[in-house]
Coordinates of C-alpha atoms in Angstrom, one line a residue:
R1 CA 28.8 -18.3 69.5
L2 CA 30.7 -15.1 68.8
E3 CA 32.8 -13.5 71.5
L4 CA 33.2 -9.8 70.5
R5 CA 35.1 -6.9 72.0
C6 CA 34.0 -3.4 71.1
E7 CA 37.1 -1.6 69.7
R8 CA 35.8 2.0 70.1
D9 CA 32.7 3.9 70.9
G10 CA 30.7 3.9 67.7
A11 CA 28.3 6.5 66.3
D12 CA 26.5 3.7 64.5
G13 CA 24.2 3.1 67.4
A14 CA 23.3 -0.3 68.6
E15 CA 23.6 -2.4 65.4
L16 CA 26.0 -5.3 64.6
R17 CA 26.5 -6.3 61.0
L18 CA 27.9 -9.6 60.1
D19 CA 28.7 -11.3 56.8
A20 CA 26.2 -14.1 55.9
H21 CA 24.6 -15.6 52.8
P22 CA 21.1 -16.2 51.5
A23 CA 21.8 -19.9 51.8
L24 CA 22.3 -19.5 55.5
A25 CA 19.0 -19.6 57.5
V26 CA 19.2 -17.8 60.9
S27 CA 16.5 -18.8 63.3
R28 CA 17.5 -16.8 66.4
A29 CA 20.1 -14.3 67.7
A30 CA 20.6 -13.7 71.4
L31 CA 22.9 -11.7 73.7
L32 CA 24.3 -14.0 76.4
P33 CA 24.9 -12.8 79.9
P34 CA 28.6 -12.1 80.8
P35 CA 30.4 -15.3 82.0
G36 CA 29.5 -15.9 85.7
G37 CA 27.2 -12.9 85.7
P38 CA 23.4 -12.8 86.4
G39 CA 20.9 -13.3 83.6
D40 CA 19.1 -16.0 81.6
A41 CA 21.4 -18.6 80.2
A42 CA 19.4 -18.7 77.0
G43 CA 20.2 -15.0 76.6
Q44 CA 18.2 -12.0 75.5
A45 CA 16.7 -12.5 72.1
L46 CA 17.7 -9.8 69.6
P47 CA 16.0 -8.7 66.4
V48 CA 17.9 -10.0 63.4
E49 CA 17.4 -9.3 59.7
S50 CA 19.2 -10.4 56.5
R51 CA 19.7 -7.7 53.9
P52 CA 21.3 -7.8 50.4
F53 CA 24.9 -6.9 50.4
A54 CA 26.8 -8.2 47.3
S55 CA 26.6 -10.9 44.6
Y56 CA 28.5 -13.2 46.9
G57 CA 26.7 -12.7 50.2
S58 CA 24.3 -10.8 52.4
A59 CA 24.5 -8.7 55.5
L60 CA 23.1 -9.9 58.8
H61 CA 21.8 -6.9 60.8
I62 CA 21.5 -7.6 64.5
T63 CA 20.0 -4.9 66.8
L64 CA 21.7 -4.7 70.2
P65 CA 19.8 -3.5 73.4
Q66 CA 22.2 -0.5 73.6
A67 CA 25.3 0.8 71.9
P68 CA 28.4 -1.0 73.3
R69 CA 31.2 1.0 74.8
A70 CA 34.9 0.7 73.9
G71 CA 36.5 -2.3 75.5
Q72 CA 33.1 -3.9 76.3
L73 CA 32.8 -7.7 75.8
L74 CA 29.7 -9.2 74.1
T75 CA 28.8 -12.8 73.7
L76 CA 26.4 -13.4 70.9
L77 CA 24.6 -16.7 70.2
I78 CA 23.3 -17.3 66.7
D79 CA 21.2 -20.3 65.8
Y80 CA 21.3 -21.1 62.1
E81 CA 21.3 -23.8 59.5
A82 CA 23.7 -24.0 56.6
G83 CA 24.9 -26.4 53.9
E84 CA 23.5 -25.1 50.6
G85 CA 26.0 -22.2 50.2
P86 CA 29.1 -22.1 47.9
G87 CA 31.5 -22.5 50.8
V88 CA 30.3 -26.0 51.7
C89 CA 30.9 -28.7 49.1
W90 CA 29.0 -32.0 49.3
L91 CA 30.4 -34.8 47.2
S92 CA 28.4 -37.9 46.2
P93 CA 30.3 -41.2 46.5
E94 CA 31.2 -41.2 42.8
Q95 CA 33.0 -37.9 43.2
T96 CA 35.4 -39.4 45.7
A97 CA 38.4 -41.6 45.1
G98 CA 36.9 -44.6 47.0
K99 CA 33.5 -44.2 45.4
Q100 CA 31.8 -45.8 48.5
K101 CA 30.8 -43.0 50.8
P102 CA 29.9 -39.3 50.5
Y103 CA 32.3 -36.6 51.5
M104 CA 32.0 -32.9 52.5
Y105 CA 34.6 -30.1 52.7
T106 CA 34.5 -26.4 53.1
Q107 CA 36.6 -23.9 51.1
G108 CA 36.7 -20.4 52.7
Q109 CA 39.1 -18.4 50.5
A110 CA 38.2 -15.8 49.5
V111 CA 34.7 -14.9 50.6
L112 CA 32.9 -18.2 50.9
N113 CA 33.0 -18.9 54.6
R114 CA 30.1 -16.5 55.2
S115 CA 27.9 -19.2 53.8
F116 CA 29.3 -21.7 56.4
F117 CA 28.9 -19.5 59.5
P118 CA 28.1 -15.8 60.2
C119 CA 31.3 -13.9 60.8
F120 CA 33.4 -10.9 59.9
D121 CA 34.4 -12.5 56.6
T122 CA 37.4 -10.2 55.9
P123 CA 41.1 -11.0 56.1
S124 CA 41.5 -7.9 58.2
V125 CA 40.0 -9.5 61.3
K126 CA 41.7 -12.4 63.1
F127 CA 40.4 -14.6 65.9
T128 CA 40.8 -18.0 67.6
Y129 CA 38.0 -20.6 67.3
S130 CA 36.8 -23.9 68.7
A131 CA 34.3 -26.4 67.3
T132 CA 32.4 -29.5 68.3
V133 CA 31.5 -31.7 65.3
K134 CA 29.3 -34.8 65.5
V135 CA 29.4 -37.1 62.4
P136 CA 27.8 -40.4 61.5
E137 CA 29.5 -43.7 62.2
G138 CA 32.2 -44.6 59.7
F139 CA 33.2 -41.0 59.1
T140 CA 36.0 -38.8 60.5
A141 CA 36.1 -35.0 60.9
V142 CA 39.2 -32.9 60.6
M143 CA 39.6 -29.1 60.9
S144 CA 42.3 -26.5 60.5
A145 CA 43.0 -26.4 64.2
T146 CA 45.9 -26.7 66.6
S147 CA 44.3 -29.5 68.7
W148 CA 42.0 -32.4 67.6
E149 CA 40.3 -34.8 70.0
K150 CA 37.9 -37.7 69.4
Q151 CA 35.2 -38.2 72.0
K152 CA 32.4 -40.7 72.4
D153 CA 29.5 -40.8 69.9
N154 CA 31.8 -40.0 67.0
T155 CA 32.1 -36.5 68.2
F156 CA 35.3 -34.5 67.5
V157 CA 36.5 -31.4 69.4
F158 CA 38.8 -28.8 67.8
K159 CA 40.6 -25.7 69.0
M160 CA 42.7 -23.2 67.1
S161 CA 44.7 -21.4 69.7
Q162 CA 46.3 -18.9 67.3
P163 CA 44.3 -16.0 65.8
I164 CA 43.5 -16.5 62.1
P165 CA 41.3 -14.8 59.5
S166 CA 37.9 -16.3 58.7
Y167 CA 39.0 -17.7 55.3
L168 CA 41.3 -20.2 57.0
I169 CA 38.7 -22.1 59.0
A170 CA 38.1 -25.4 57.2
L171 CA 36.2 -28.6 57.9
V172 CA 36.3 -32.0 56.2
V173 CA 34.1 -35.0 56.9
G174 CA 34.7 -38.2 55.0
D175 CA 35.9 -41.8 55.1
I176 CA 39.5 -40.7 55.8
V177 CA 42.5 -42.2 57.6
S178 CA 46.0 -40.9 58.5
A179 CA 49.6 -42.0 58.5
D180 CA 52.6 -40.4 60.1
V181 CA 55.3 -39.0 57.7
G182 CA 57.4 -37.0 60.2
P183 CA 57.8 -35.8 63.8
R184 CA 55.0 -33.2 63.4
S185 CA 53.3 -34.3 60.2
R186 CA 50.9 -36.9 59.0
V187 CA 49.0 -37.4 55.8
W188 CA 45.2 -37.8 55.7
A189 CA 43.5 -39.4 52.7
E190 CA 40.8 -41.9 51.7
P191 CA 41.9 -45.4 52.6
C192 CA 42.5 -46.3 49.0
L193 CA 45.1 -43.4 48.7
I194 CA 46.8 -43.5 52.1
E195 CA 49.7 -45.8 51.0
A196 CA 50.5 -43.7 48.0
A197 CA 50.3 -40.5 50.1
K198 CA 52.6 -42.0 52.8
K199 CA 55.1 -43.1 50.2
E200 CA 55.2 -39.8 48.3
Y201 CA 55.6 -37.6 51.4
D202 CA 57.4 -39.7 54.0
G203 CA 60.3 -37.6 55.5
V204 CA 60.1 -34.8 53.0
I205 CA 57.8 -32.4 54.9
E206 CA 60.1 -32.1 57.9
E207 CA 63.0 -31.2 55.6
F208 CA 61.0 -28.3 54.1
L209 CA 59.7 -27.1 57.5
V210 CA 63.3 -27.1 58.9
V211 CA 64.6 -25.0 56.0
G212 CA 61.5 -22.7 56.3
E213 CA 62.2 -22.2 60.0
K214 CA 65.9 -21.5 59.3
L215 CA 64.9 -18.8 56.8
F216 CA 61.8 -17.2 58.2
G217 CA 61.7 -18.0 61.9
P218 CA 59.7 -20.4 64.1
Y219 CA 56.9 -22.5 62.7
V220 CA 54.1 -21.4 65.2
W221 CA 51.3 -23.8 64.2
G222 CA 52.4 -27.0 66.0
R223 CA 51.5 -29.7 63.5
Y224 CA 51.8 -29.6 59.7
D225 CA 49.4 -32.2 58.3
I226 CA 48.4 -32.7 54.6
L227 CA 44.9 -33.8 53.5
F228 CA 44.6 -35.4 50.0
M229 CA 41.3 -34.2 48.8
P230 CA 38.9 -36.0 46.3
P231 CA 39.7 -35.4 42.6
S232 CA 37.1 -32.7 42.2
F233 CA 39.0 -30.3 44.6
P234 CA 39.4 -27.2 42.4
F235 CA 42.8 -26.0 43.7
G236 CA 46.4 -27.3 43.8
G237 CA 46.5 -26.6 47.5
M238 CA 44.7 -24.6 50.2
E239 CA 47.0 -23.5 53.0
N240 CA 44.5 -24.1 55.9
P241 CA 46.7 -23.8 59.0
C242 CA 47.9 -27.1 60.6
L243 CA 46.1 -29.0 57.8
T244 CA 46.9 -28.1 54.2
F245 CA 44.3 -29.4 51.7
V246 CA 45.9 -30.6 48.4
T247 CA 44.8 -32.1 45.1
P248 CA 45.4 -35.8 44.7
C249 CA 47.1 -34.8 41.4
L250 CA 50.2 -34.4 43.6
L251 CA 50.4 -38.2 44.0
A252 CA 52.6 -38.5 40.9
G253 CA 54.4 -41.5 42.3
D254 CA 57.9 -39.9 41.9
R255 CA 57.9 -36.9 44.3
S256 CA 58.1 -34.7 41.2
L257 CA 55.3 -32.2 42.3
V258 CA 56.4 -31.5 45.9
D259 CA 57.0 -27.8 45.1
V260 CA 53.2 -27.3 45.6
I261 CA 53.7 -28.5 49.2
I262 CA 56.7 -26.1 49.6
H263 CA 54.4 -23.3 48.4
E264 CA 51.7 -24.3 51.0
I265 CA 54.3 -24.6 53.8
S266 CA 55.6 -21.1 52.9
H267 CA 52.1 -19.8 53.6
S268 CA 52.7 -20.7 57.3
W269 CA 54.7 -17.5 57.4
F270 CA 53.3 -15.4 54.5
G271 CA 49.6 -15.4 54.4
N272 CA 48.7 -17.3 57.5
L273 CA 50.9 -15.5 60.0
V274 CA 51.3 -12.1 58.1
T275 CA 48.1 -11.6 56.1
N276 CA 46.8 -9.2 53.5
A277 CA 44.2 -6.9 55.1
T278 CA 42.2 -6.8 51.9
W279 CA 41.8 -9.1 48.9
G280 CA 42.8 -6.2 46.6
E281 CA 46.4 -6.7 47.9
F282 CA 46.5 -10.5 47.5
W283 CA 50.1 -10.2 46.3
L284 CA 51.1 -9.7 49.9
N285 CA 50.0 -13.3 50.5
E286 CA 51.0 -14.8 47.2
G287 CA 54.0 -12.8 45.9
F288 CA 55.9 -13.3 49.2
T289 CA 54.9 -17.0 49.3
M290 CA 56.2 -17.5 45.8
Y291 CA 59.5 -15.8 46.9
A292 CA 59.6 -17.9 50.1
Q293 CA 58.8 -21.1 48.1
R294 CA 61.7 -20.4 45.7
R295 CA 64.1 -19.6 48.6
I296 CA 63.3 -23.0 50.2
S297 CA 63.5 -24.7 46.8
T298 CA 66.9 -23.2 46.2
E299 CA 68.2 -24.4 49.6
V300 CA 66.8 -28.0 48.9
Y301 CA 67.1 -28.5 45.2
G302 CA 69.7 -25.8 44.1
L303 CA 69.5 -22.7 42.0
P304 CA 69.3 -24.1 38.4
Y305 CA 66.2 -26.2 39.2
T306 CA 64.5 -23.4 41.1
C307 CA 65.2 -20.9 38.2
L308 CA 63.7 -23.5 35.8
E309 CA 60.5 -23.7 38.0
A310 CA 60.4 -19.9 38.1
A311 CA 60.7 -19.8 34.3
T312 CA 57.6 -21.9 34.0
G313 CA 55.9 -19.5 36.3
R314 CA 56.9 -16.6 34.2
A315 CA 55.5 -18.4 31.1
L316 CA 52.2 -18.7 32.9
L317 CA 52.2 -15.0 33.6
R318 CA 53.0 -14.3 30.0
Q319 CA 50.1 -16.6 28.9
H320 CA 47.8 -14.9 31.3
M321 CA 48.7 -11.3 30.2
D322 CA 48.5 -12.3 26.5
A323 CA 45.0 -13.7 27.1
T324 CA 43.7 -10.7 29.1
G325 CA 45.8 -7.9 27.5
E326 CA 48.5 -6.3 29.6
E327 CA 46.5 -3.2 30.4
H328 CA 43.7 -5.2 32.0
P329 CA 43.0 -3.8 35.5
L330 CA 43.5 -7.2 37.1
N331 CA 47.1 -7.0 36.0
K332 CA 48.0 -4.6 38.8
L333 CA 49.3 -5.7 42.2
R334 CA 46.7 -3.4 43.9
V335 CA 43.3 -4.3 42.5
V336 CA 40.3 -2.1 43.3
I337 CA 37.5 -4.3 44.7
E338 CA 34.4 -2.1 45.1
P339 CA 32.0 -3.4 47.7
G340 CA 28.3 -3.6 47.1
L341 CA 25.8 -5.3 44.9
W342 CA 27.6 -4.4 41.6
G343 CA 31.1 -4.8 43.0
V344 CA 33.7 -7.3 42.0
N345 CA 33.6 -10.7 43.7
P346 CA 37.1 -11.1 45.1
D347 CA 37.0 -14.8 44.0
D348 CA 36.8 -13.7 40.4
T349 CA 40.0 -11.7 40.7
Y350 CA 42.1 -14.8 41.1
N351 CA 44.9 -15.0 38.4
E352 CA 48.6 -15.3 38.0
T353 CA 49.4 -11.6 38.6
P354 CA 49.5 -11.6 42.4
Y355 CA 51.7 -14.7 42.3
E356 CA 54.2 -14.1 39.6
K357 CA 54.2 -10.3 39.3
G358 CA 54.2 -10.2 43.1
Y359 CA 57.2 -12.6 43.1
C360 CA 59.0 -10.1 40.7
F361 CA 58.3 -7.2 43.1
V362 CA 59.6 -9.1 46.1
S363 CA 62.6 -10.1 44.0
Y364 CA 63.1 -6.4 43.1
L365 CA 63.2 -5.5 46.8
A366 CA 65.8 -8.2 47.3
H367 CA 67.7 -6.8 44.3
L368 CA 67.7 -3.3 45.9
V369 CA 69.2 -4.8 49.0
G370 CA 71.8 -6.6 46.9
N371 CA 72.7 -9.2 49.5
Q372 CA 70.7 -12.5 50.0
S373 CA 71.5 -13.0 53.7
K374 CA 70.6 -9.4 54.5
F375 CA 67.3 -9.8 52.7
D376 CA 66.6 -13.1 54.4
A377 CA 67.2 -11.3 57.7
F378 CA 64.7 -8.7 56.6
L379 CA 62.1 -11.3 55.8
Q380 CA 62.5 -12.8 59.3
A381 CA 62.2 -9.4 60.9
Y382 CA 59.1 -8.6 58.8
V383 CA 57.4 -11.8 59.9
N384 CA 58.3 -11.1 63.5
R385 CA 57.1 -7.5 63.3
F386 CA 53.7 -8.3 61.7
K387 CA 52.9 -11.9 62.9
F388 CA 49.2 -12.5 63.8
Q389 CA 48.4 -9.2 62.1
S390 CA 46.7 -8.2 58.8
I391 CA 48.5 -5.5 56.9
T392 CA 48.5 -3.4 53.7
A393 CA 51.2 -3.0 51.1
D394 CA 52.0 0.5 52.6
D395 CA 52.8 -1.2 55.9
T396 CA 55.1 -3.6 54.2
L397 CA 57.0 -1.0 52.1
E398 CA 57.2 1.5 55.0
F399 CA 58.8 -1.3 57.1
F400 CA 61.2 -2.2 54.3
L401 CA 62.4 1.4 54.1
E402 CA 62.7 1.7 57.9
Y403 CA 64.7 -1.5 58.0
F404 CA 67.1 -0.3 55.3
P405 CA 67.5 3.5 56.1
E406 CA 70.3 3.8 53.6
L407 CA 67.9 2.7 50.8
K408 CA 65.3 5.1 52.1
E409 CA 67.9 7.9 51.9
K410 CA 68.7 6.9 48.3
G411 CA 65.0 7.3 47.5
V412 CA 64.7 3.7 46.1
D413 CA 60.9 4.0 46.3
S414 CA 60.9 6.5 43.4
I415 CA 63.5 5.3 40.9
P416 CA 62.1 6.3 37.5
G417 CA 60.4 3.3 35.9
F418 CA 60.6 1.2 39.1
E419 CA 58.6 3.4 41.5
F420 CA 56.8 1.5 44.2
D421 CA 53.7 3.3 43.2
R422 CA 54.1 2.0 39.6
W423 CA 54.6 -1.5 40.8
L424 CA 51.3 -1.4 42.8
N425 CA 49.0 0.7 40.6
T426 CA 50.1 0.3 36.9
P427 CA 48.9 -2.8 35.1
G428 CA 51.2 -4.7 32.8
W429 CA 54.4 -6.7 32.7
P430 CA 56.7 -6.4 35.7
P431 CA 59.2 -3.5 35.4
Y432 CA 61.9 -5.8 36.8
L433 CA 62.5 -9.5 36.2
P434 CA 64.8 -11.5 38.4
D435 CA 67.8 -13.2 36.6
L436 CA 66.9 -16.8 35.9
S437 CA 70.0 -17.6 33.8
P438 CA 71.3 -20.2 36.3
G439 CA 68.4 -22.3 34.9
Q440 CA 69.9 -22.1 31.4
Q441 CA 71.8 -25.3 31.8
L442 CA 68.4 -27.1 32.1
M443 CA 66.5 -24.8 29.8
R444 CA 68.9 -24.7 26.8
P445 CA 68.7 -28.5 26.0
A446 CA 64.9 -28.3 26.3
E447 CA 64.8 -25.3 23.9
E448 CA 67.1 -27.0 21.4
L449 CA 65.0 -30.1 21.4
A450 CA 61.8 -28.2 20.9
E451 CA 63.5 -26.4 17.9
L452 CA 64.3 -29.8 16.4
W453 CA 60.7 -31.0 16.7
A454 CA 59.4 -27.8 15.1
A455 CA 61.5 -28.2 12.0
D456 CA 59.8 -28.9 8.6
S457 CA 61.9 -32.0 8.1
L458 CA 62.8 -33.8 11.3
N459 CA 66.5 -34.5 12.0
M460 CA 65.9 -37.8 13.7
E461 CA 69.6 -38.3 14.3
A462 CA 69.9 -35.1 16.4
I463 CA 66.6 -35.9 18.2
E464 CA 67.7 -39.4 19.1
A465 CA 71.0 -38.1 20.5
V466 CA 69.0 -36.3 23.3
D467 CA 68.2 -38.5 26.2
I468 CA 65.2 -37.1 28.1
M469 CA 64.9 -40.1 30.5
G470 CA 66.9 -38.2 33.2
W471 CA 65.0 -35.0 32.9
R472 CA 63.1 -33.9 36.0
T473 CA 59.4 -32.8 35.7
Y474 CA 60.0 -29.1 35.3
Q475 CA 62.6 -29.7 32.5
L476 CA 60.0 -31.7 30.6
V477 CA 57.3 -29.1 31.4
Y478 CA 59.6 -26.4 30.0
F479 CA 60.2 -28.4 26.9
L480 CA 56.4 -28.9 26.4
D481 CA 55.8 -25.2 26.9
Q482 CA 58.3 -24.5 24.1
V483 CA 56.6 -27.1 21.8
L484 CA 53.2 -25.5 22.6
Q485 CA 54.5 -22.1 21.8
K486 CA 55.7 -23.4 18.4
S487 CA 52.5 -25.3 17.7
P488 CA 50.8 -26.1 15.4
L489 CA 53.9 -28.1 14.3
P490 CA 54.5 -29.3 10.7
E491 CA 52.2 -32.1 9.7
G492 CA 53.0 -35.5 11.4
N493 CA 55.6 -34.1 13.8
V494 CA 53.4 -34.4 16.9
K495 CA 52.4 -37.9 16.1
R496 CA 56.0 -38.9 15.9
L497 CA 56.8 -37.0 19.1
S498 CA 54.0 -38.9 20.9
K499 CA 55.4 -42.2 19.7
M500 CA 59.0 -41.4 20.6
Y501 CA 58.3 -40.2 24.1
P502 CA 55.7 -42.4 25.9
K503 CA 57.2 -40.8 29.1
I504 CA 55.4 -37.7 28.0
S505 CA 52.4 -38.8 25.9
K506 CA 51.4 -41.5 28.4
A507 CA 52.4 -39.6 31.6
Q508 CA 50.4 -39.9 34.8
N509 CA 51.9 -36.7 36.1
A510 CA 49.2 -34.0 35.9
E511 CA 51.6 -31.1 34.9
L512 CA 52.7 -33.2 31.9
R513 CA 49.2 -34.4 31.1
L514 CA 48.0 -30.8 31.0
R515 CA 50.7 -29.7 28.5
W516 CA 50.3 -32.8 26.4
C517 CA 46.5 -32.2 26.1
Q518 CA 47.2 -28.6 25.1
I519 CA 49.6 -29.7 22.4
V520 CA 47.1 -32.4 21.2
L521 CA 44.4 -29.7 20.8
K522 CA 46.6 -27.0 19.3
N523 CA 47.8 -29.5 16.7
N524 CA 44.4 -31.1 16.0
L525 CA 45.8 -34.6 16.8
E526 CA 42.3 -36.2 16.8
A527 CA 43.8 -39.7 17.5
E528 CA 44.6 -38.5 21.0
Y529 CA 41.5 -36.4 21.8
S530 CA 40.5 -39.2 24.2
K531 CA 43.4 -38.2 26.4
V532 CA 41.9 -34.8 26.9
K533 CA 38.6 -36.3 27.8
D534 CA 40.3 -38.8 30.2
F535 CA 42.3 -36.1 31.9
L536 CA 39.2 -33.9 32.5
H537 CA 37.3 -36.9 33.8
S538 CA 40.1 -37.8 36.2
Q539 CA 40.3 -34.4 38.1
G540 CA 38.6 -31.0 38.5
K541 CA 41.5 -28.7 39.3
Q542 CA 40.7 -25.2 38.0
K543 CA 44.3 -24.5 36.7
Y544 CA 44.1 -27.7 34.6
T545 CA 40.4 -27.6 33.6
L546 CA 39.9 -24.0 32.4
P547 CA 42.9 -23.8 30.0
L548 CA 41.7 -27.0 28.3
Y549 CA 38.2 -25.8 27.8
R550 CA 39.5 -22.5 26.4
A551 CA 41.7 -24.4 24.0
M552 CA 38.8 -26.7 22.9
W553 CA 36.4 -23.8 22.5
G554 CA 39.0 -21.8 20.5
G555 CA 39.6 -24.7 18.2
S556 CA 37.7 -26.6 15.5
E557 CA 34.2 -27.9 15.3
A558 CA 35.5 -31.2 16.5
T559 CA 37.1 -29.8 19.6
R560 CA 34.1 -27.7 20.4
A561 CA 31.9 -30.8 20.3
L562 CA 34.5 -32.5 22.5
A563 CA 34.2 -29.7 25.0
M564 CA 30.4 -29.9 25.2
E565 CA 30.4 -33.7 25.4
T566 CA 33.1 -33.7 28.2
F567 CA 31.4 -30.9 30.2
S568 CA 28.0 -32.5 30.1
A569 CA 29.5 -35.7 31.4
T570 CA 31.8 -34.2 34.1
A571 CA 29.8 -31.1 35.3
P572 CA 28.3 -32.8 38.4
Q573 CA 31.8 -33.7 39.7
L574 CA 33.2 -30.2 39.4
H575 CA 33.3 -27.5 42.1
V576 CA 30.4 -25.0 41.5
N577 CA 32.8 -22.1 40.8
V578 CA 34.6 -24.2 38.2
Q579 CA 31.3 -25.2 36.6
N580 CA 30.4 -21.6 36.3
Y581 CA 33.7 -20.6 34.7
V582 CA 33.5 -23.4 32.2
K583 CA 29.9 -22.4 31.4
K584 CA 31.1 -18.9 30.7
I585 CA 33.9 -20.2 28.3
L586 CA 31.3 -22.4 26.5
G587 CA 28.8 -19.5 26.2
L588 CA 26.3 -21.3 28.4
G589 CA 25.6 -18.2 30.6
G590 CA 27.6 -19.0 33.6
A591 CA 29.5 -16.6 35.9
E592 CA 29.5 -12.9 35.0

């Protein structure tokens, strides 16, 4: 049921168009009488027709009895069936952690929820929602909602009282249980994972929320719960409000990957509260969130560690731009997404640029201000000004210049080489990079150790003098990134490295496993190819899966065979988008 308000008198006549999908079968549309007014409770049936719109969805044309007037309220009832579309993921028991019961979840971002329910599937429109979900015995339903109530007959009732864009509506049904980890937080997971989830996150979430509130203003969503998804979940995290979905890869056992949670928590202000009005300006969600994440991280873990984490982010941006070419149109902050059948699918524009180049642009704005507490105050004012709205980059930058009139007077939007217009519309490497030198005290030892391992004859005395046992995850990740850049190493070196550091070569931590697998492939270390296979069997996260298939496909006959063998075994457990991207890498005619 859609409750609509007509914004203005339209010249379009009496037609309503909604986003939908060929997989969504509409049986009936009706106009309901106004609440408490006369008329048939079943409503007045309306002609409805599905027409082609884009590669990722169709348009539902509904003919109204007459053109609505500005301010008029309409209640529309649509009977439909869904389940086959890309937004709804059905997992067989073997795709879950417990392997006993099936599981379903929805993933809306960017344009997939139109296959879950008919709506205005654009981040420019926000609305509240409620839902009643009946599930079989032995299953629990959870949604991205501010209130959650279990009623009889295994029926769950949800309400989201704050307006959100369509992509943030999410539903999970599975054999899941919860445990409290803070005054306004609990973790949800399959029973076999709940103890690990509780141990990893007990007490830490509240700490991050408190710092976030101090920096960016009140947390408006009530609860902040985390749901650990089955291993096939394609993302690190999805910031569904009140209920962040995360990969089980975060259960490293040593709290070493909590920065992903800080990222998703930061979306509570940037993305969920202040939202990009179009997917072409995704950096407004992600660039600001990366900046906010690193502000919280600096407060909690200090500047050196945060700079080190940001350096690994910069390395990912470098890798991405080297792979695509700097001039690639996706390497702009403002991406042109043409609508229509031949247009770009917003989901296919996902890459490092809005995150890391966006982070550099926000850092540049902070650099122009020149005072951290003044810029923090600006961020709080920005959130307060645009909360519950969807905005464009022009809105953001206009507000910035209004907030700092002295900068506007100086014409900081058009400093040669750093023009705001250039930041938004020119592809390529960021014109400004924030200073990460405080991270040097952690980076330099990692760089020096990588140098030692890349030498033609190994200086084992110097290598053994470095104790990596005390290094935190991102220091090890940074070390492995350096080794990967220097690979292939001289004959035999990687084999010795593997033997010397079981902490790395036998790691359970997914970030370390990814890099180790990349090093194994780049150095043709056939003895450890099984580790690549095991890692790809254990999880289906896009950021881990695609780089490994690219590396295998770009390697030897043996690694290509490994890629084909691994994909044919694991394809059914991957998310459909990830399956298609892998098919494309392997030349199997997947996504365009």
